[in-house]
C-alpha cells in the first residue's frame, strides 16, 4: 500500500542511482519513462517517438552480470534473418564459453539452453566487413543472410560504426547487437548507467535501426 501511495504522489519515483540517471536522460531527450513489474523485480522502460525503446532491469543473459540495458526496435526485416555484431574480443569470450559447455557435457549438438546469439557464433558464417577499416580489425559480424547485411552496411552505417569503434565502443565494453524475428536489439551492462553513454549508444542504435527499416523496404 505504501508503494502504491508513493507512485501516486510521485509517479516517476525511482529507487536507485542508475534508474535516476535513466529517468533524467529520458526526460531530457523527450522520451516516455515507465515503470514495469516483473518476476525478477521489474525495471523501467523508455519509449522514443522514433519507435525504438530502452529497457532496464535484471539481466536476461549469462554474459551480463547484474542489471541489463536493452535497446529494441522493430525493423520489418523478415523474421528468419539472424545477425550478431560484437567486438572480436567479446566474440572470442562467448565462443570459448560455448566450446567449454559443449566439451564439458560431451554433447553431440549445440546446447539449446544457450542464448541465440551465442549459438549463432558457431552456426552462422562471418560476413565480410569493409577492408582496411577499424570495423574489420576489431569487430565480427555473423549472419545467415549476407545480402541483407550488405544492404545494411552502406557508407553512412559503416561510418557510424567506425566512429563508435574509435571513440566509445571499446573492447572491454560488453555490448552485443543482434537481429532476430525482425527485432534489432542491443544488450549491454546496466550498471553503472551514465548520461553520456546513454546518449551515444541510443544515437547509434537509432541510426542502425532506421537503416534496417530502409533495407526491409528494399528487400521486401
PDB file of C-alpha atoms in Angstrom:
ATOM      1  CA  UNK A   1       0.000   0.000   0.000  1.00  0.00           C
ATOM      2  CA  UNK A   2       2.826   2.375   0.887  1.00  0.00           C
ATOM      3  CA  UNK A   3       4.484   1.746  -2.502  1.00  0.00           C
ATOM      4  CA  UNK A   4       1.191   2.468  -4.262  1.00  0.00           C
ATOM      5  CA  UNK A   5       0.856   5.766  -2.407  1.00  0.00           C
ATOM      6  CA  UNK A   6       4.421   6.722  -3.329  1.00  0.00           C
ATOM      7  CA  UNK A   7       3.694   6.063  -7.014  1.00  0.00           C
ATOM      8  CA  UNK A   8       0.502   8.125  -6.791  1.00  0.00           C
ATOM      9  CA  UNK A   9       2.296  11.089  -5.202  1.00  0.00           C
ATOM     10  CA  UNK A  10       5.461  10.774  -7.294  1.00  0.00           C
ATOM     11  CA  UNK A  11       4.822   8.578 -10.403  1.00  0.00           C
ATOM     12  CA  UNK A  12       8.445   8.987 -11.548  1.00  0.00           C
ATOM     13  CA  UNK A  13       9.928   7.910  -8.219  1.00  0.00           C
ATOM     14  CA  UNK A  14      12.894   5.565  -8.645  1.00  0.00           C
ATOM     15  CA  UNK A  15      14.957   3.750  -6.033  1.00  0.00           C
ATOM     16  CA  UNK A  16      18.479   3.524  -7.480  1.00  0.00           C
ATOM     17  CA  UNK A  17      21.045   5.952  -8.846  1.00  0.00           C
ATOM     18  CA  UNK A  18      21.109   4.094 -12.174  1.00  0.00           C
ATOM     19  CA  UNK A  19      17.340   4.448 -12.508  1.00  0.00           C
ATOM     20  CA  UNK A  20      17.613   8.154 -11.686  1.00  0.00           C
ATOM     21  CA  UNK A  21      20.198   8.566 -14.467  1.00  0.00           C
ATOM     22  CA  UNK A  22      17.874   6.725 -16.873  1.00  0.00           C
ATOM     23  CA  UNK A  23      14.927   8.916 -15.860  1.00  0.00           C
ATOM     24  CA  UNK A  24      16.915  12.158 -16.238  1.00  0.00           C
ATOM     25  CA  UNK A  25      18.157  11.099 -19.682  1.00  0.00           C
ATOM     26  CA  UNK A  26      14.646  10.127 -20.810  1.00  0.00           C
ATOM     27  CA  UNK A  27      13.166  13.442 -19.687  1.00  0.00           C
ATOM     28  CA  UNK A  28      15.974  15.475 -21.274  1.00  0.00           C
ATOM     29  CA  UNK A  29      15.504  13.664 -24.605  1.00  0.00           C
ATOM     30  CA  UNK A  30      11.723  13.936 -24.555  1.00  0.00           C
ATOM     31  CA  UNK A  31      11.180  10.178 -24.222  1.00  0.00           C
ATOM     32  CA  UNK A  32       8.435   8.448 -22.223  1.00  0.00           C
ATOM     33  CA  UNK A  33       9.573   6.809 -18.982  1.00  0.00           C
ATOM     34  CA  UNK A  34       7.621   3.911 -17.467  1.00  0.00           C
ATOM     35  CA  UNK A  35       7.876   1.516 -14.526  1.00  0.00           C
ATOM     36  CA  UNK A  36       7.336  -2.175 -15.251  1.00  0.00           C
ATOM     37  CA  UNK A  37       6.748  -5.092 -12.917  1.00  0.00           C
ATOM     38  CA  UNK A  38       8.399  -8.473 -13.315  1.00  0.00           C
ATOM     39  CA  UNK A  39       9.174 -11.747 -11.577  1.00  0.00           C
ATOM     40  CA  UNK A  40      12.773 -10.629 -11.032  1.00  0.00           C
ATOM     41  CA  UNK A  41      11.945  -7.264  -9.510  1.00  0.00           C
ATOM     42  CA  UNK A  42      10.775  -5.266 -12.506  1.00  0.00           C
ATOM     43  CA  UNK A  43      12.548  -2.346 -14.093  1.00  0.00           C
ATOM     44  CA  UNK A  44      11.963   0.637 -16.339  1.00  0.00           C
ATOM     45  CA  UNK A  45      11.124   1.224 -19.985  1.00  0.00           C
ATOM     46  CA  UNK A  46      11.944   4.296 -22.059  1.00  0.00           C
ATOM     47  CA  UNK A  47       9.981   4.779 -25.276  1.00  0.00           C
ATOM     48  CA  UNK A  48      11.214   7.103 -28.024  1.00  0.00           C
ATOM     49  CA  UNK A  49       8.957   8.870 -30.510  1.00  0.00           C
ATOM     50  CA  UNK A  50      11.047   7.332 -33.297  1.00  0.00           C
ATOM     51  CA  UNK A  51       9.673   3.904 -32.347  1.00  0.00           C
ATOM     52  CA  UNK A  52      12.566   2.266 -30.503  1.00  0.00           C
ATOM     53  CA  UNK A  53      12.623   1.578 -26.784  1.00  0.00           C
ATOM     54  CA  UNK A  54      15.142   1.056 -24.000  1.00  0.00           C
ATOM     55  CA  UNK A  55      14.574  -1.494 -21.241  1.00  0.00           C
ATOM     56  CA  UNK A  56      16.458  -1.565 -17.934  1.00  0.00           C
ATOM     57  CA  UNK A  57      16.157  -4.395 -15.442  1.00  0.00           C
ATOM     58  CA  UNK A  58      17.579  -7.736 -14.371  1.00  0.00           C
ATOM     59  CA  UNK A  59      19.943  -9.356 -16.840  1.00  0.00           C
ATOM     60  CA  UNK A  60      18.462 -11.821 -19.313  1.00  0.00           C
ATOM     61  CA  UNK A  61      21.848 -13.110 -20.459  1.00  0.00           C
ATOM     62  CA  UNK A  62      24.591 -15.050 -18.619  1.00  0.00           C
ATOM     63  CA  UNK A  63      27.344 -12.834 -20.054  1.00  0.00           C
ATOM     64  CA  UNK A  64      25.841  -9.696 -18.444  1.00  0.00           C
ATOM     65  CA  UNK A  65      26.097  -9.544 -14.657  1.00  0.00           C
ATOM     66  CA  UNK A  66      23.599  -7.583 -12.569  1.00  0.00           C
ATOM     67  CA  UNK A  67      21.353  -5.134 -14.389  1.00  0.00           C
ATOM     68  CA  UNK A  68      20.999  -5.123 -18.158  1.00  0.00           C
ATOM     69  CA  UNK A  69      20.202  -2.285 -20.560  1.00  0.00           C
ATOM     70  CA  UNK A  70      18.484  -3.259 -23.800  1.00  0.00           C
ATOM     71  CA  UNK A  71      17.617  -1.161 -26.833  1.00  0.00           C
ATOM     72  CA  UNK A  72      14.988  -2.727 -29.099  1.00  0.00           C
ATOM     73  CA  UNK A  73      13.311  -1.751 -32.369  1.00  0.00           C
ATOM     74  CA  UNK A  74      11.034  -3.388 -34.915  1.00  0.00           C
ATOM     75  CA  UNK A  75      12.725  -3.257 -38.327  1.00  0.00           C
ATOM     76  CA  UNK A  76      10.417  -5.019 -40.774  1.00  0.00           C
ATOM     77  CA  UNK A  77      13.258  -7.344 -41.795  1.00  0.00           C
ATOM     78  CA  UNK A  78      11.989 -10.929 -42.429  1.00  0.00           C
ATOM     79  CA  UNK A  79      11.772 -12.851 -39.180  1.00  0.00           C
ATOM     80  CA  UNK A  80      14.126 -15.632 -40.242  1.00  0.00           C
ATOM     81  CA  UNK A  81      17.096 -13.267 -40.721  1.00  0.00           C
ATOM     82  CA  UNK A  82      19.564 -13.620 -37.849  1.00  0.00           C
ATOM     83  CA  UNK A  83      22.617 -11.483 -37.147  1.00  0.00           C
ATOM     84  CA  UNK A  84      25.095 -10.783 -34.358  1.00  0.00           C
ATOM     85  CA  UNK A  85      27.667  -7.957 -34.299  1.00  0.00           C
ATOM     86  CA  UNK A  86      30.237  -7.902 -31.482  1.00  0.00           C
ATOM     87  CA  UNK A  87      33.820  -6.948 -30.846  1.00  0.00           C
ATOM     88  CA  UNK A  88      36.251  -9.744 -31.676  1.00  0.00           C
ATOM     89  CA  UNK A  89      37.388  -9.790 -28.054  1.00  0.00           C
ATOM     90  CA  UNK A  90      33.843 -10.430 -26.831  1.00  0.00           C
ATOM     91  CA  UNK A  91      33.174 -12.897 -29.660  1.00  0.00           C
ATOM     92  CA  UNK A  92      36.196 -14.922 -28.547  1.00  0.00           C
ATOM     93  CA  UNK A  93      34.962 -14.912 -24.939  1.00  0.00           C
ATOM     94  CA  UNK A  94      31.481 -16.059 -25.920  1.00  0.00           C
ATOM     95  CA  UNK A  95      32.822 -18.694 -28.317  1.00  0.00           C
ATOM     96  CA  UNK A  96      35.091 -20.046 -25.564  1.00  0.00           C
ATOM     97  CA  UNK A  97      32.094 -20.318 -23.243  1.00  0.00           C
ATOM     98  CA  UNK A  98      30.103 -22.223 -25.862  1.00  0.00           C
ATOM     99  CA  UNK A  99      33.044 -24.571 -26.522  1.00  0.00           C
ATOM    100  CA  UNK A 100      33.539 -25.172 -22.803  1.00  0.00           C
ATOM    101  CA  UNK A 101      29.891 -26.063 -22.264  1.00  0.00           C
ATOM    102  CA  UNK A 102      29.925 -28.290 -25.340  1.00  0.00           C
ATOM    103  CA  UNK A 103      33.021 -30.273 -24.357  1.00  0.00           C
ATOM    104  CA  UNK A 104      32.393 -30.457 -20.615  1.00  0.00           C
ATOM    105  CA  UNK A 105      28.978 -32.034 -21.172  1.00  0.00           C
ATOM    106  CA  UNK A 106      30.272 -34.137 -24.092  1.00  0.00           C
ATOM    107  CA  UNK A 107      27.226 -33.049 -26.071  1.00  0.00           C
ATOM    108  CA  UNK A 108      26.594 -34.054 -29.652  1.00  0.00           C
ATOM    109  CA  UNK A 109      24.791 -30.840 -30.522  1.00  0.00           C
ATOM    110  CA  UNK A 110      24.865 -27.188 -29.525  1.00  0.00           C
ATOM    111  CA  UNK A 111      23.134 -26.565 -26.192  1.00  0.00           C
ATOM    112  CA  UNK A 112      19.676 -25.145 -26.889  1.00  0.00           C
ATOM    113  CA  UNK A 113      19.632 -23.526 -23.456  1.00  0.00           C
ATOM    114  CA  UNK A 114      22.290 -21.075 -24.622  1.00  0.00           C
ATOM    115  CA  UNK A 115      21.122 -17.634 -25.771  1.00  0.00           C
ATOM    116  CA  UNK A 116      20.502 -17.486 -29.529  1.00  0.00           C
ATOM    117  CA  UNK A 117      23.374 -15.102 -30.175  1.00  0.00           C
ATOM    118  CA  UNK A 118      25.912 -17.414 -28.542  1.00  0.00           C
ATOM    119  CA  UNK A 119      24.799 -20.302 -30.742  1.00  0.00           C
ATOM    120  CA  UNK A 120      24.864 -18.124 -33.863  1.00  0.00           C
ATOM    121  CA  UNK A 121      28.613 -17.592 -33.421  1.00  0.00           C
ATOM    122  CA  UNK A 122      29.023 -21.280 -34.239  1.00  0.00           C
ATOM    123  CA  UNK A 123      26.090 -21.688 -36.613  1.00  0.00           C
ATOM    124  CA  UNK A 124      26.309 -18.689 -38.961  1.00  0.00           C
ATOM    125  CA  UNK A 125      29.109 -17.714 -41.349  1.00  0.00           C
ATOM    126  CA  UNK A 126      31.052 -14.470 -40.858  1.00  0.00           C
ATOM    127  CA  UNK A 127      30.096 -11.524 -43.048  1.00  0.00           C
ATOM    128  CA  UNK A 128      32.999  -9.659 -44.588  1.00  0.00           C
ATOM    129  CA  UNK A 129      33.360  -6.139 -43.260  1.00  0.00           C
ATOM    130  CA  UNK A 130      34.933  -3.260 -45.249  1.00  0.00           C
ATOM    131  CA  UNK A 131      38.653  -3.854 -45.857  1.00  0.00           C
ATOM    132  CA  UNK A 132      41.207  -1.634 -44.096  1.00  0.00           C
ATOM    133  CA  UNK A 133      38.617  -0.407 -41.606  1.00  0.00           C
ATOM    134  CA  UNK A 134      38.665  -0.265 -37.827  1.00  0.00           C
ATOM    135  CA  UNK A 135      35.430  -2.190 -38.023  1.00  0.00           C
ATOM    136  CA  UNK A 136      37.028  -5.146 -39.823  1.00  0.00           C
ATOM    137  CA  UNK A 137      40.020  -5.186 -37.467  1.00  0.00           C
ATOM    138  CA  UNK A 138      38.101  -5.056 -34.201  1.00  0.00           C
ATOM    139  CA  UNK A 139      34.608  -6.410 -34.875  1.00  0.00           C
ATOM    140  CA  UNK A 140      32.966  -9.575 -36.140  1.00  0.00           C
ATOM    141  CA  UNK A 141      29.612  -9.893 -37.896  1.00  0.00           C
ATOM    142  CA  UNK A 142      27.846 -13.235 -38.282  1.00  0.00           C
ATOM    143  CA  UNK A 143      24.575 -13.706 -40.188  1.00  0.00           C
ATOM    144  CA  UNK A 144      22.518 -16.202 -42.121  1.00  0.00           C
ATOM    145  CA  UNK A 145      21.564 -13.638 -44.779  1.00  0.00           C
ATOM    146  CA  UNK A 146      24.657 -11.884 -46.113  1.00  0.00           C
ATOM    147  CA  UNK A 147      22.777  -9.923 -48.864  1.00  0.00           C
ATOM    148  CA  UNK A 148      20.648  -8.227 -46.199  1.00  0.00           C
ATOM    149  CA  UNK A 149      23.757  -7.316 -44.217  1.00  0.00           C
ATOM    150  CA  UNK A 150      25.441  -5.957 -47.363  1.00  0.00           C
ATOM    151  CA  UNK A 151      22.478  -3.640 -47.944  1.00  0.00           C
ATOM    152  CA  UNK A 152      22.536  -2.597 -44.288  1.00  0.00           C
ATOM    153  CA  UNK A 153      26.234  -1.714 -44.274  1.00  0.00           C
ATOM    154  CA  UNK A 154      26.026   1.320 -46.531  1.00  0.00           C
ATOM    155  CA  UNK A 155      28.558   4.148 -46.251  1.00  0.00           C
ATOM    156  CA  UNK A 156      26.644   6.034 -43.540  1.00  0.00           C
ATOM    157  CA  UNK A 157      26.146   2.918 -41.404  1.00  0.00           C
ATOM    158  CA  UNK A 158      29.806   1.942 -41.668  1.00  0.00           C
ATOM    159  CA  UNK A 159      30.843   5.487 -40.755  1.00  0.00           C
ATOM    160  CA  UNK A 160      28.574   5.489 -37.695  1.00  0.00           C
ATOM    161  CA  UNK A 161      30.000   2.150 -36.547  1.00  0.00           C
ATOM    162  CA  UNK A 162      33.554   3.325 -37.239  1.00  0.00           C
ATOM    163  CA  UNK A 163      33.028   6.456 -35.154  1.00  0.00           C
ATOM    164  CA  UNK A 164      31.703   4.335 -32.281  1.00  0.00           C
ATOM    165  CA  UNK A 165      34.612   1.895 -32.599  1.00  0.00           C
ATOM    166  CA  UNK A 166      37.184   4.683 -32.437  1.00  0.00           C
ATOM    167  CA  UNK A 167      35.598   6.590 -29.565  1.00  0.00           C
ATOM    168  CA  UNK A 168      33.412   4.781 -27.033  1.00  0.00           C
ATOM    169  CA  UNK A 169      32.793   1.180 -28.179  1.00  0.00           C
ATOM    170  CA  UNK A 170      35.898  -0.310 -26.585  1.00  0.00           C
ATOM    171  CA  UNK A 171      36.975  -3.955 -26.493  1.00  0.00           C
ATOM    172  CA  UNK A 172      36.184  -4.049 -22.780  1.00  0.00           C
ATOM    173  CA  UNK A 173      32.579  -2.924 -23.294  1.00  0.00           C
ATOM    174  CA  UNK A 174      30.117  -5.821 -23.213  1.00  0.00           C
ATOM    175  CA  UNK A 175      27.753  -4.761 -25.995  1.00  0.00           C
ATOM    176  CA  UNK A 176      26.003  -7.266 -28.258  1.00  0.00           C
ATOM    177  CA  UNK A 177      23.946  -6.231 -31.284  1.00  0.00           C
ATOM    178  CA  UNK A 178      21.526  -8.801 -32.696  1.00  0.00           C
ATOM    179  CA  UNK A 179      18.744  -9.099 -35.242  1.00  0.00           C
ATOM    180  CA  UNK A 180      16.116 -11.814 -34.829  1.00  0.00           C
ATOM    181  CA  UNK A 181      12.403 -12.104 -35.647  1.00  0.00           C
ATOM    182  CA  UNK A 182      12.637  -8.682 -37.244  1.00  0.00           C
ATOM    183  CA  UNK A 183      13.752  -7.028 -33.986  1.00  0.00           C
ATOM    184  CA  UNK A 184      17.086  -5.235 -33.644  1.00  0.00           C
ATOM    185  CA  UNK A 185      18.410  -5.498 -30.078  1.00  0.00           C
ATOM    186  CA  UNK A 186      21.458  -4.022 -28.366  1.00  0.00           C
ATOM    187  CA  UNK A 187      22.341  -5.553 -24.987  1.00  0.00           C
ATOM    188  CA  UNK A 188      24.846  -4.151 -22.526  1.00  0.00           C
ATOM    189  CA  UNK A 189      25.574  -3.903 -18.834  1.00  0.00           C
ATOM    190  CA  UNK A 190      23.194  -1.629 -16.962  1.00  0.00           C
ATOM    191  CA  UNK A 191      25.475  -0.726 -14.056  1.00  0.00           C
ATOM    192  CA  UNK A 192      26.579   1.959 -13.741  1.00  0.00           C
ATOM    193  CA  UNK A 193      24.492   3.991 -16.158  1.00  0.00           C
ATOM    194  CA  UNK A 194      25.919   7.276 -17.406  1.00  0.00           C
ATOM    195  CA  UNK A 195      24.113  10.025 -19.280  1.00  0.00           C
ATOM    196  CA  UNK A 196      26.860  10.396 -21.901  1.00  0.00           C
ATOM    197  CA  UNK A 197      26.849   6.661 -22.570  1.00  0.00           C
ATOM    198  CA  UNK A 198      23.061   6.590 -22.942  1.00  0.00           C
ATOM    199  CA  UNK A 199      23.247   9.405 -25.491  1.00  0.00           C
ATOM    200  CA  UNK A 200      25.986   7.742 -27.538  1.00  0.00           C
ATOM    201  CA  UNK A 201      24.521   4.240 -27.573  1.00  0.00           C
ATOM    202  CA  UNK A 202      20.958   5.400 -28.255  1.00  0.00           C
ATOM    203  CA  UNK A 203      22.088   7.656 -31.116  1.00  0.00           C
ATOM    204  CA  UNK A 204      23.979   4.789 -32.778  1.00  0.00           C
ATOM    205  CA  UNK A 205      21.145   2.346 -32.196  1.00  0.00           C
ATOM    206  CA  UNK A 206      18.581   4.725 -33.704  1.00  0.00           C
ATOM    207  CA  UNK A 207      20.720   5.050 -36.864  1.00  0.00           C
ATOM    208  CA  UNK A 208      21.223   1.313 -37.203  1.00  0.00           C
ATOM    209  CA  UNK A 209      17.527   0.598 -36.697  1.00  0.00           C
ATOM    210  CA  UNK A 210      16.449   3.286 -39.174  1.00  0.00           C
ATOM    211  CA  UNK A 211      18.791   1.873 -41.833  1.00  0.00           C
ATOM    212  CA  UNK A 212      17.407  -1.649 -41.329  1.00  0.00           C
ATOM    213  CA  UNK A 213      13.895  -0.281 -41.772  1.00  0.00           C
ATOM    214  CA  UNK A 214      15.002   1.145 -45.132  1.00  0.00           C
ATOM    215  CA  UNK A 215      16.610  -2.182 -46.070  1.00  0.00           C
ATOM    216  CA  UNK A 216      13.379  -4.002 -45.171  1.00  0.00           C
ATOM    217  CA  UNK A 217      11.564  -1.982 -47.829  1.00  0.00           C
ATOM    218  CA  UNK A 218      14.331  -2.723 -50.352  1.00  0.00           C
ATOM    219  CA  UNK A 219      14.389  -6.485 -49.816  1.00  0.00           C
ATOM    220  CA  UNK A 220      10.703  -6.881 -49.099  1.00  0.00           C
TER     221      UNK A 220
END
